[in-house]
PDB file of C-alpha atoms in Angstrom:
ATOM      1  CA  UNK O   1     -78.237  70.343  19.215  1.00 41.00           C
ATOM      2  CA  UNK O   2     -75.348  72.958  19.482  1.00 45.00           C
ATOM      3  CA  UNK O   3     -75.448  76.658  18.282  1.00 45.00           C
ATOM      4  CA  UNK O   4     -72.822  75.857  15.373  1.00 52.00           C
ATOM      5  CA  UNK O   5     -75.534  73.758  13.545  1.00 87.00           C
ATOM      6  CA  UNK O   6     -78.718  75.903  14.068  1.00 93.00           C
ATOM      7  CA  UNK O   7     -79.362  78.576  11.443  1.00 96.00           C
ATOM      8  CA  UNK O   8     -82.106  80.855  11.103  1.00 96.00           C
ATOM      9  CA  UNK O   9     -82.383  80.915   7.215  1.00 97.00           C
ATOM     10  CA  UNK O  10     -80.494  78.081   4.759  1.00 97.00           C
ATOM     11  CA  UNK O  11     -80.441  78.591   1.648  1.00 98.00           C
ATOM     12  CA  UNK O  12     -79.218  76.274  -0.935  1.00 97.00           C
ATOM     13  CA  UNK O  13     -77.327  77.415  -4.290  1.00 96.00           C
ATOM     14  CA  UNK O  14     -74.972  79.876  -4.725  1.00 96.00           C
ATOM     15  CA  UNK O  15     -76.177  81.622  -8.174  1.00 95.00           C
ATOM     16  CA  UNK O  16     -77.725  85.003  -8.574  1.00 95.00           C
ATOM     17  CA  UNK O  17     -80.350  84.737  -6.229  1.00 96.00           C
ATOM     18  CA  UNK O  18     -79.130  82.398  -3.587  1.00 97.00           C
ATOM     19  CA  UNK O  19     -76.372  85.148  -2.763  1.00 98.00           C
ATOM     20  CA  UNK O  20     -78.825  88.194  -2.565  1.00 97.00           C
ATOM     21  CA  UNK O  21     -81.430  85.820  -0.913  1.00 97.00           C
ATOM     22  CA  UNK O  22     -78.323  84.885   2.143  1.00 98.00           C
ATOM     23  CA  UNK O  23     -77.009  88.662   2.114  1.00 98.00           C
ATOM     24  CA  UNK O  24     -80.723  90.483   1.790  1.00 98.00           C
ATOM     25  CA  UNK O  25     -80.983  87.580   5.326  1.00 98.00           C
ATOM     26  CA  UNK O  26     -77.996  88.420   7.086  1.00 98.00           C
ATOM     27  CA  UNK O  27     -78.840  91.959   6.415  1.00 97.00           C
ATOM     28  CA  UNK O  28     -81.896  91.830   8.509  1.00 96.00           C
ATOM     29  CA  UNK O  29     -80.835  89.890  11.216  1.00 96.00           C
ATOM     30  CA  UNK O  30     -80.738  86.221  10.533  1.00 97.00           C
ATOM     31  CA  UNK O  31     -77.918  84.397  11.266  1.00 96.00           C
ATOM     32  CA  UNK O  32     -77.968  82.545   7.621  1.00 97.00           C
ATOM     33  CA  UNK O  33     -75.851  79.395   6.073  1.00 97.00           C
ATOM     34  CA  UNK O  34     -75.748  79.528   2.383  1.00 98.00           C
ATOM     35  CA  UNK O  35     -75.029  75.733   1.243  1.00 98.00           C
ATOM     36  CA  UNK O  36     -73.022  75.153  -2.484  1.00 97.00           C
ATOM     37  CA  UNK O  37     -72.670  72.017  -3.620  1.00 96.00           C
ATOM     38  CA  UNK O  38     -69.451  72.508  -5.646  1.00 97.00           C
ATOM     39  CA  UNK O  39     -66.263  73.849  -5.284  1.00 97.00           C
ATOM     40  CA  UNK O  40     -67.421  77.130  -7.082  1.00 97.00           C
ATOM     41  CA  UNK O  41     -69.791  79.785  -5.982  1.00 97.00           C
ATOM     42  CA  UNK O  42     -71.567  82.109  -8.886  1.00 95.00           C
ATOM     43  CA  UNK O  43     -73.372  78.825 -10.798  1.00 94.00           C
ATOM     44  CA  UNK O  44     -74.816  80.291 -14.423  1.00 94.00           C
ATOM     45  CA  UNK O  45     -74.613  83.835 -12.996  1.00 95.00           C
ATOM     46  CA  UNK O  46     -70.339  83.668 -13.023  1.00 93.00           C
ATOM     47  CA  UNK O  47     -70.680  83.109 -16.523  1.00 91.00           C
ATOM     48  CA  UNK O  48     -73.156  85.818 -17.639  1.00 91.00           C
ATOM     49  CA  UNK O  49     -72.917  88.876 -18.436  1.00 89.00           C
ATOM     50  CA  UNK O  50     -74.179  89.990 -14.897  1.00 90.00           C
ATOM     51  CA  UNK O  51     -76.849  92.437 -15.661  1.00 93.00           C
ATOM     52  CA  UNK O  52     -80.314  93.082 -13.418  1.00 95.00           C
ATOM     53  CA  UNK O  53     -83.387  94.152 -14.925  1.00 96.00           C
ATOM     54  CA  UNK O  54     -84.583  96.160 -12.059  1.00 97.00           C
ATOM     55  CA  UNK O  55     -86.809  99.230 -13.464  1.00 97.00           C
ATOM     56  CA  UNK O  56     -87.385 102.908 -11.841  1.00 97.00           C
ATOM     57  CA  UNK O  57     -84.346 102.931  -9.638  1.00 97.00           C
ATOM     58  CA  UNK O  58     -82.849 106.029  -8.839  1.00 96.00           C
ATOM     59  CA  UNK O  59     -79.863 104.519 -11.418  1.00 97.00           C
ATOM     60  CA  UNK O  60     -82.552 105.218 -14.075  1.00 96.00           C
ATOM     61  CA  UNK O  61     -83.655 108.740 -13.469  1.00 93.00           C
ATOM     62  CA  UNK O  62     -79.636 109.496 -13.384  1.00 93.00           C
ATOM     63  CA  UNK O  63     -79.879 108.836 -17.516  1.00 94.00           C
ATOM     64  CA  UNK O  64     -82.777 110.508 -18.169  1.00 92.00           C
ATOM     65  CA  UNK O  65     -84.903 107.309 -18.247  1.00 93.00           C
ATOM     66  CA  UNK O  66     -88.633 108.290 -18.944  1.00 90.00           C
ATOM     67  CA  UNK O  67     -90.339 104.864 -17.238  1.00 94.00           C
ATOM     68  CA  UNK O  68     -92.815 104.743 -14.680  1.00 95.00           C
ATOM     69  CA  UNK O  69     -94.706 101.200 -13.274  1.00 96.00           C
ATOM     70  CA  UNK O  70     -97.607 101.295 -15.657  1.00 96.00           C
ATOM     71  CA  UNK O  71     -94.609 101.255 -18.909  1.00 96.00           C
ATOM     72  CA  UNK O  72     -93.137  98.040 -16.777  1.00 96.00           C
ATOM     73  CA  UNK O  73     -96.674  96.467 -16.304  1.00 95.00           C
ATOM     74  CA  UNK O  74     -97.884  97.012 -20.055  1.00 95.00           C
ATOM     75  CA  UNK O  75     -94.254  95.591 -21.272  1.00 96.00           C
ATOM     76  CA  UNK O  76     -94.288  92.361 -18.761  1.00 95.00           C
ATOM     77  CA  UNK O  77     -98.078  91.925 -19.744  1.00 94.00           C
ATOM     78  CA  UNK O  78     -97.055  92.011 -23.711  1.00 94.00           C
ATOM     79  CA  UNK O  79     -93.654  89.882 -22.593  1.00 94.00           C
ATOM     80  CA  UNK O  80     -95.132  87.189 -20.607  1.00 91.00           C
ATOM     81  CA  UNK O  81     -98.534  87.325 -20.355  1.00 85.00           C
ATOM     82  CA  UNK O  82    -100.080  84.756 -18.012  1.00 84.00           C
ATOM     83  CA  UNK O  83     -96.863  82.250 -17.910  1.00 88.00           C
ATOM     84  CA  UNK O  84     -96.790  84.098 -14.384  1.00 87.00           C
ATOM     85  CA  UNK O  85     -99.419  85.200 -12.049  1.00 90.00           C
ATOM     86  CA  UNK O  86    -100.108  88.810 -12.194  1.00 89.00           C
ATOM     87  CA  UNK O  87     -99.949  89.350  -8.377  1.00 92.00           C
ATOM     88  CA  UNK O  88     -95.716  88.547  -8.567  1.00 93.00           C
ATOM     89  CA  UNK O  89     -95.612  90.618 -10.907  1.00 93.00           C
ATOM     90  CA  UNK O  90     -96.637  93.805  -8.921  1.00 94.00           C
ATOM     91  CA  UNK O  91     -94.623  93.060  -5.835  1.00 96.00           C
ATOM     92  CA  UNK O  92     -91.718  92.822  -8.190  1.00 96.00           C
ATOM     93  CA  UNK O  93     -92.335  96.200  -9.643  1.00 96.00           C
ATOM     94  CA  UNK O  94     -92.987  97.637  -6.703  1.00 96.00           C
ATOM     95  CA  UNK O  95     -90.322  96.442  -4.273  1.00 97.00           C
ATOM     96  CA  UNK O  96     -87.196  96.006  -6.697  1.00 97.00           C
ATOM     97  CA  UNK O  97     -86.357  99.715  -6.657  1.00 97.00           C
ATOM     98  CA  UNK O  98     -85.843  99.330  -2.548  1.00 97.00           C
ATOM     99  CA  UNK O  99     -83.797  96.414  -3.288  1.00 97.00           C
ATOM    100  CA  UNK O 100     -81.675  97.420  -5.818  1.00 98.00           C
ATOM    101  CA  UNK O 101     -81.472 100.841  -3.402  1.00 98.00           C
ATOM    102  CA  UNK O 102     -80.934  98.620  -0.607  1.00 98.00           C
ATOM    103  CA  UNK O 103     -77.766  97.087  -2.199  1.00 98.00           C
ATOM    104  CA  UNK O 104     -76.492  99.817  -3.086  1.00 98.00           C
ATOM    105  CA  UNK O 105     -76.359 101.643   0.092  1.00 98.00           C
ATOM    106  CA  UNK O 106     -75.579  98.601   2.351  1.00 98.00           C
ATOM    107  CA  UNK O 107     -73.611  96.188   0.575  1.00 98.00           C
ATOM    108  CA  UNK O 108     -70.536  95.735  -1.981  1.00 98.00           C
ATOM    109  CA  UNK O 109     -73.323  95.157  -4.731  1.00 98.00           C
ATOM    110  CA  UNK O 110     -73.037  98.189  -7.124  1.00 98.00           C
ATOM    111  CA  UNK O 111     -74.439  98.649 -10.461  1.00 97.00           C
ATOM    112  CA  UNK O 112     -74.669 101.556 -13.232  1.00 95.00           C
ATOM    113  CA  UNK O 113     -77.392 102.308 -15.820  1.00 95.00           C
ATOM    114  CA  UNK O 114     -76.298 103.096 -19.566  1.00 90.00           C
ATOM    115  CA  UNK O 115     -78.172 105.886 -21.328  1.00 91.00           C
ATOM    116  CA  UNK O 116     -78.497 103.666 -24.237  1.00 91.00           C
ATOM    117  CA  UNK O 117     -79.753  99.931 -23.082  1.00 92.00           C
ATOM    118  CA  UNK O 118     -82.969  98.921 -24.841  1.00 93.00           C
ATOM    119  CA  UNK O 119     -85.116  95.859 -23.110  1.00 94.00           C
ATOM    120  CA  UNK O 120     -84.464  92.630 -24.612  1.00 92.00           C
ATOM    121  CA  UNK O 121     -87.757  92.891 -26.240  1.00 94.00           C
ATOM    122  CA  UNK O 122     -87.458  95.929 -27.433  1.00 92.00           C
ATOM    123  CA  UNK O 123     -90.230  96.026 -30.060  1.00 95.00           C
ATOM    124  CA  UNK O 124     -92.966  95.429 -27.642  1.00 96.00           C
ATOM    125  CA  UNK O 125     -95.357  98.320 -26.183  1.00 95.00           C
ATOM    126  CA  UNK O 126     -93.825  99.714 -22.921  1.00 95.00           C
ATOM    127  CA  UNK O 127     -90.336  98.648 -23.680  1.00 95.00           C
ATOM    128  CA  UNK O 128     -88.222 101.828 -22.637  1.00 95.00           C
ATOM    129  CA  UNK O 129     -84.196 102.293 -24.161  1.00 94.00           C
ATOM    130  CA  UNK O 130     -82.782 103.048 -21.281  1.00 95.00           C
ATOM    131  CA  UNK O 131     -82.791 102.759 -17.466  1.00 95.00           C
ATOM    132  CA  UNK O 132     -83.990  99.151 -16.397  1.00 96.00           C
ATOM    133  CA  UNK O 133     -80.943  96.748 -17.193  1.00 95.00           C
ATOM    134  CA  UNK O 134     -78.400  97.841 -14.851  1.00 96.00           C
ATOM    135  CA  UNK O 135     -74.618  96.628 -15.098  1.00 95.00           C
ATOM    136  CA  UNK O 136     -72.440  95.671 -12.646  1.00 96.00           C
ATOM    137  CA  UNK O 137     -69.799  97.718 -11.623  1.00 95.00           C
ATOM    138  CA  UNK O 138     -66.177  96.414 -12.462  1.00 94.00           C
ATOM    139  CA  UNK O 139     -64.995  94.920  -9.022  1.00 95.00           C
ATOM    140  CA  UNK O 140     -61.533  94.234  -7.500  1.00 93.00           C
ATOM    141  CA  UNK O 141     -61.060  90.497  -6.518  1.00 93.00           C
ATOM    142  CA  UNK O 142     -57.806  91.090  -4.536  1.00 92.00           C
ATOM    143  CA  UNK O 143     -60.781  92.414  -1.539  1.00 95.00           C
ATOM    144  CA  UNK O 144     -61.560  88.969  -1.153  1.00 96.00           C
ATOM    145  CA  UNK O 145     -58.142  87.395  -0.538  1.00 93.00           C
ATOM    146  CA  UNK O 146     -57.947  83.422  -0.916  1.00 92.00           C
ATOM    147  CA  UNK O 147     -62.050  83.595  -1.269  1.00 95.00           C
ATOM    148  CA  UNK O 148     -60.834  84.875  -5.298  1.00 93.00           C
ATOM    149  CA  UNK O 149     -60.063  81.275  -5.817  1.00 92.00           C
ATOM    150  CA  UNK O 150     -64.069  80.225  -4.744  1.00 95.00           C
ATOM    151  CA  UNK O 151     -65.598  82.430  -7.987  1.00 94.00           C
ATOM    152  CA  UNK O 152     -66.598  80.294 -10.604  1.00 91.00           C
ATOM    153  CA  UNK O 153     -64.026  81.419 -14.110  1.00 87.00           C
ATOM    154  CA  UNK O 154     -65.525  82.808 -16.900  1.00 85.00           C
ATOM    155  CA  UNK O 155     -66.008  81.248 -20.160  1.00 82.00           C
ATOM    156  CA  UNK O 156     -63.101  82.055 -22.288  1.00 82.00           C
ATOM    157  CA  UNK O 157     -64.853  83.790 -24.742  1.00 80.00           C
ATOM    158  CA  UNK O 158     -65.289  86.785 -22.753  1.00 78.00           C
ATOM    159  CA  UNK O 159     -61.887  87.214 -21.988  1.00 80.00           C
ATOM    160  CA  UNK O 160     -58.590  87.999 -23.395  1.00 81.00           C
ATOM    161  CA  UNK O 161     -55.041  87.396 -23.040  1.00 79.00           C
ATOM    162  CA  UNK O 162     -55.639  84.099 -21.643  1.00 76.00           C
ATOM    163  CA  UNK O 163     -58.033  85.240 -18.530  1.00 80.00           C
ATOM    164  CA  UNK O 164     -58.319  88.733 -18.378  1.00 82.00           C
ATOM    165  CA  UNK O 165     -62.326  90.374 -18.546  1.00 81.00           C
ATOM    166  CA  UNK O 166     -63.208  92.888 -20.781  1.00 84.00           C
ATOM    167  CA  UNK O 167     -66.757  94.669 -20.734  1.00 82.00           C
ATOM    168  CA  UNK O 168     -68.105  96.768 -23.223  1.00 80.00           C
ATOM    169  CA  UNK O 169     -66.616  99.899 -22.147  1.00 85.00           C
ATOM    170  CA  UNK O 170     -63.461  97.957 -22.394  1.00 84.00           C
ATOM    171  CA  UNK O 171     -64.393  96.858 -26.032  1.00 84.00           C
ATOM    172  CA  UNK O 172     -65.011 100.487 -27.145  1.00 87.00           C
ATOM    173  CA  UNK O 173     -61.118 101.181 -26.006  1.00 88.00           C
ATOM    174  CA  UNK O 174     -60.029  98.254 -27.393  1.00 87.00           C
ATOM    175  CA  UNK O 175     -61.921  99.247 -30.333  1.00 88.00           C
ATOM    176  CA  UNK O 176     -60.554 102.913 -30.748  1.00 90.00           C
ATOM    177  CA  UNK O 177     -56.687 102.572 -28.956  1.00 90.00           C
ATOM    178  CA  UNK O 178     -55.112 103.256 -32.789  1.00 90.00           C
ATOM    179  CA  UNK O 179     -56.829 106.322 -33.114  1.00 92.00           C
ATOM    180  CA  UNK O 180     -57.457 107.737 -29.352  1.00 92.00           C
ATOM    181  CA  UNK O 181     -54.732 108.276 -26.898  1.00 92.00           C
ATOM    182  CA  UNK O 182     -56.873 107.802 -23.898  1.00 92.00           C
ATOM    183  CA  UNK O 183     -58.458 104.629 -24.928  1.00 92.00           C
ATOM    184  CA  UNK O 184     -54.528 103.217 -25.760  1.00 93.00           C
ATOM    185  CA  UNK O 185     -53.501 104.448 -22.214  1.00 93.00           C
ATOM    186  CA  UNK O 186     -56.531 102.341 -21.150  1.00 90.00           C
ATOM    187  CA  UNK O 187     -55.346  99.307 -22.803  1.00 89.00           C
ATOM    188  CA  UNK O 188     -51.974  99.678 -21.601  1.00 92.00           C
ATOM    189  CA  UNK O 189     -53.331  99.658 -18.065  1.00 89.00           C
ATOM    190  CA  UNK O 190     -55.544  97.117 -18.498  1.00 87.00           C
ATOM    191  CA  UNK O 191     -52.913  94.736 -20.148  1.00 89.00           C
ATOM    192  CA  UNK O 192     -49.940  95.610 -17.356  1.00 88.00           C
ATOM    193  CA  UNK O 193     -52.338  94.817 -14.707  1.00 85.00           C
ATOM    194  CA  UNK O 194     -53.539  91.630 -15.629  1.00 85.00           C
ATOM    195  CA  UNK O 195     -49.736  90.758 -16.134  1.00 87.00           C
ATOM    196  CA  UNK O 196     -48.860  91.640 -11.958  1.00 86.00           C
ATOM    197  CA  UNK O 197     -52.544  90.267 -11.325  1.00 83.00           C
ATOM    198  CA  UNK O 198     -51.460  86.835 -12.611  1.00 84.00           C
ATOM    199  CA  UNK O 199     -47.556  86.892 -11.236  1.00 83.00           C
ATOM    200  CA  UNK O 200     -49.552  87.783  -7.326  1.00 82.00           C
ATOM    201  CA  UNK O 201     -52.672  85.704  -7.838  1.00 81.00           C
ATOM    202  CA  UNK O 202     -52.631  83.214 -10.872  1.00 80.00           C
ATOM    203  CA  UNK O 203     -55.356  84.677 -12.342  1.00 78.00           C
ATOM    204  CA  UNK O 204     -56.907  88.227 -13.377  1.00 83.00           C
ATOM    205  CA  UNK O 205     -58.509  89.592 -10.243  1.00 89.00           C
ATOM    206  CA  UNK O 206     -60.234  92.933 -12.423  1.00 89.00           C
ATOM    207  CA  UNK O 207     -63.672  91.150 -12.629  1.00 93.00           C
ATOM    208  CA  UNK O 208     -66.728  92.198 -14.602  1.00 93.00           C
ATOM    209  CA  UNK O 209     -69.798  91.257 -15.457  1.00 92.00           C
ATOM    210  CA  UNK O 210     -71.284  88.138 -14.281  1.00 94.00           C
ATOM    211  CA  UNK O 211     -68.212  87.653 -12.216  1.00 95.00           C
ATOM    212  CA  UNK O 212     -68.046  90.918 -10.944  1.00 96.00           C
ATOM    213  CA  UNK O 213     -71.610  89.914  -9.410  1.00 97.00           C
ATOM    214  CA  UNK O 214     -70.694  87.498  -7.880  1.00 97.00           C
ATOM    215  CA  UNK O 215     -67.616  88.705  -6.003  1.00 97.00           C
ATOM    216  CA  UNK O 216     -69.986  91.684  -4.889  1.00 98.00           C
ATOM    217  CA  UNK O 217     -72.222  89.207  -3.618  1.00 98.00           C
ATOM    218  CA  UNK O 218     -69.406  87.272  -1.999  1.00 98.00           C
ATOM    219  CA  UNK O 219     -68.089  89.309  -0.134  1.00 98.00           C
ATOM    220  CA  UNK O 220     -71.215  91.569   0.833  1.00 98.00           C
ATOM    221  CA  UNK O 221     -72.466  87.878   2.225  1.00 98.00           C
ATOM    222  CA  UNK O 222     -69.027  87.398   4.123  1.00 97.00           C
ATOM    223  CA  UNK O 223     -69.492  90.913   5.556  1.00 98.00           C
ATOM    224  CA  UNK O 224     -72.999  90.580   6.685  1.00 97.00           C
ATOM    225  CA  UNK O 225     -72.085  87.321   8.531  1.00 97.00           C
ATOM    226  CA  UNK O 226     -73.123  84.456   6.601  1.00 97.00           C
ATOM    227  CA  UNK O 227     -71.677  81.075   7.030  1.00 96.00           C
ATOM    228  CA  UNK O 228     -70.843  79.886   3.539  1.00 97.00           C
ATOM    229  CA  UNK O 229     -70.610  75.677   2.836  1.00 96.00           C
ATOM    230  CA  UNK O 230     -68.605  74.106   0.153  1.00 97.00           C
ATOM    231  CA  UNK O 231     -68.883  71.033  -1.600  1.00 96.00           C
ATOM    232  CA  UNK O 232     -71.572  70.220   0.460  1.00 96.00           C
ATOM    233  CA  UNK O 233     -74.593  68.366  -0.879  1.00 95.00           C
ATOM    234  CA  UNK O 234     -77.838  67.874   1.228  1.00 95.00           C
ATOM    235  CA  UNK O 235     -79.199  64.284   1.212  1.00 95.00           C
ATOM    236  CA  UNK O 236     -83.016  65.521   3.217  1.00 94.00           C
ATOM    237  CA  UNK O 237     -85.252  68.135   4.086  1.00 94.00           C
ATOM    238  CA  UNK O 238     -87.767  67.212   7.042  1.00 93.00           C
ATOM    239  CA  UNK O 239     -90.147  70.789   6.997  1.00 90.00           C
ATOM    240  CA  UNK O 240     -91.420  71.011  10.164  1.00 86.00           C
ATOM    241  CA  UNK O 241     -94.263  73.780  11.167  1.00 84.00           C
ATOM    242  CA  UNK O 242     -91.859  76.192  12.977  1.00 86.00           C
ATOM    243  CA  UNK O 243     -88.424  74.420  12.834  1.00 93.00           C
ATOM    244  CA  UNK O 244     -86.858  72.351   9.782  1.00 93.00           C
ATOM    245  CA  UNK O 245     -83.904  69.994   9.343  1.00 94.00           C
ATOM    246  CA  UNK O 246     -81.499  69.461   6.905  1.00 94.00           C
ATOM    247  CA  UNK O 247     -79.191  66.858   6.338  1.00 93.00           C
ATOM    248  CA  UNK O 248     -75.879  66.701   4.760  1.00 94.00           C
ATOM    249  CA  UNK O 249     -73.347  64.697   3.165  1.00 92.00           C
ATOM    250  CA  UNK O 250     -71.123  62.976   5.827  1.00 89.00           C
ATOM    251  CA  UNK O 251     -74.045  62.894   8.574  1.00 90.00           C
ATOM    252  CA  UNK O 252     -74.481  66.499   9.695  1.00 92.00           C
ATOM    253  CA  UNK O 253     -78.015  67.660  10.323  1.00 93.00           C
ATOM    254  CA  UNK O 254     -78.988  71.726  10.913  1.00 95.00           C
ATOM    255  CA  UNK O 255     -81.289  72.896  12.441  1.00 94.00           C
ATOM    256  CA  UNK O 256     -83.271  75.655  10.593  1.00 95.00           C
ATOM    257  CA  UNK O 257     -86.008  78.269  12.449  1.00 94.00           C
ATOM    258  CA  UNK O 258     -86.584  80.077  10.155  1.00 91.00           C
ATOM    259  CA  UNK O 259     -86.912  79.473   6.290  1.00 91.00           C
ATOM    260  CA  UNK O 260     -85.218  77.475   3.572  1.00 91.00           C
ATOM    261  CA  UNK O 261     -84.452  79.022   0.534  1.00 92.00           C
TER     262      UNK O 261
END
């Protein structure tokens, strides 16, 4: 078996979670293959609107956020209650701030907090307004060169102008260009952009949201070193106690040490 087929981690799906699972990876160490069955990365997460509910990161104490683990434990108790085991739970409270921190200070993966962002259940007991959903940053495609054309598009409805992404900041300017100067100067720039952007590219590369996630992820995962597949579908896993096997479409089998994801 030759180096070029034996992985430390695989890990299969290119939403959300399979990029931070193949960049938190390749961060550490692993040398990491991140499989995606079709022609797009991003799955669900390209067309959402990109948000992570990660609560008490240093994001939330920069708008005044008054949480603290007990507020997150009383609101996931009241939210889910025992559709998940309580143990998950903790380690999720308790590691996502070094994650999201992580991220931030290591990768292409940036986010902001809003001082007004209410949970989604925001009428249950420890729900907070502000602090835990944390948006993406807006993110330049053009940094990822011909890899642009990989991200999944967005669903037209949260675009305009045939293609271009608008976020809610963007709304609020679109909202108020009549009557403010600054938010028409926005516009403006917004709008002549997108017009060069799809003259160079074809396409808008100013991406938000969900999309804006994923092109973080995309190229924080390219930068950390992992080996990204295409249109590739696996046809078997054989686990094995300390090395696995996968096989793929067309006859290729890898080798995998470590874990697959």
């Amino acid at each position: 078996m030759s180096d070029e087929t034996s992985f430390d981690v695989a890990v299969l799906g290119s939403g959300a979670g399979g990029l931070a699972a193949a960049t938190f990876a390749a961060l550490r160490g692993a040398r990491t293959v991140l499989i995606e069955r079709t022609e797009f990365v991003g799955g669900t997460t390209a067309l959402s609107a990109g948000s992570a509910w990660a609560p008490n990161t240093r994001l939330a104490v920069g708008v005044g956020a008054k949480d603290s683990p007990a507020k997150v434990h009383q609101y996931l108790e009241n939210a889910i209650g025992n559709s998940s085991a309580r143990s998950m739970r903790e380690t999720f409270i308790s590691r996502v701030p070094e994650a999201i921190h992580t991220l931030l200070d290591e990768t292409e993966v940036q986010f902001r907090a809003y001082p007004k962002h209410p949970d989604y259940l925001c009428e249950l007991e420890g729900s907070t307004t502000c602090g835990r959903a944390l948006e993406t940053l807006p993110f330049d495609g053009a940094k990822l060169g011909p890899d642009l054309a990989l991200i999944r598009p967005p669903i037209p409805e949260l675009t305009i102008l045939g293609g271009l992404m608008v976020d809610r900041t963007d709304v609020g300017h679109l909202l108020s260009m009549r009557s403010s100067l600054g938010s028409l100067r926005h516009v403006l720039s917004l709008i002549g952009k997108h017009a060069l952007d799809r003259c160079r590219f074809g396409r808008s590369t100013r991406l938000v949201m969900g999309n804006a996630l994923v092109g973080r992820f995309l190229l924080s995962a390219k930068q950390a070193g992992v080996e990204i597949r295409m249109n590739t579908r696996v046809t078997g896993i054989e686990p094995g106690e300390k090395t696995s096997f996968l096989s793929l479409e067309g006859g290729e089998t890898l080798r995998i040490t470590g874990g697959i994801i």
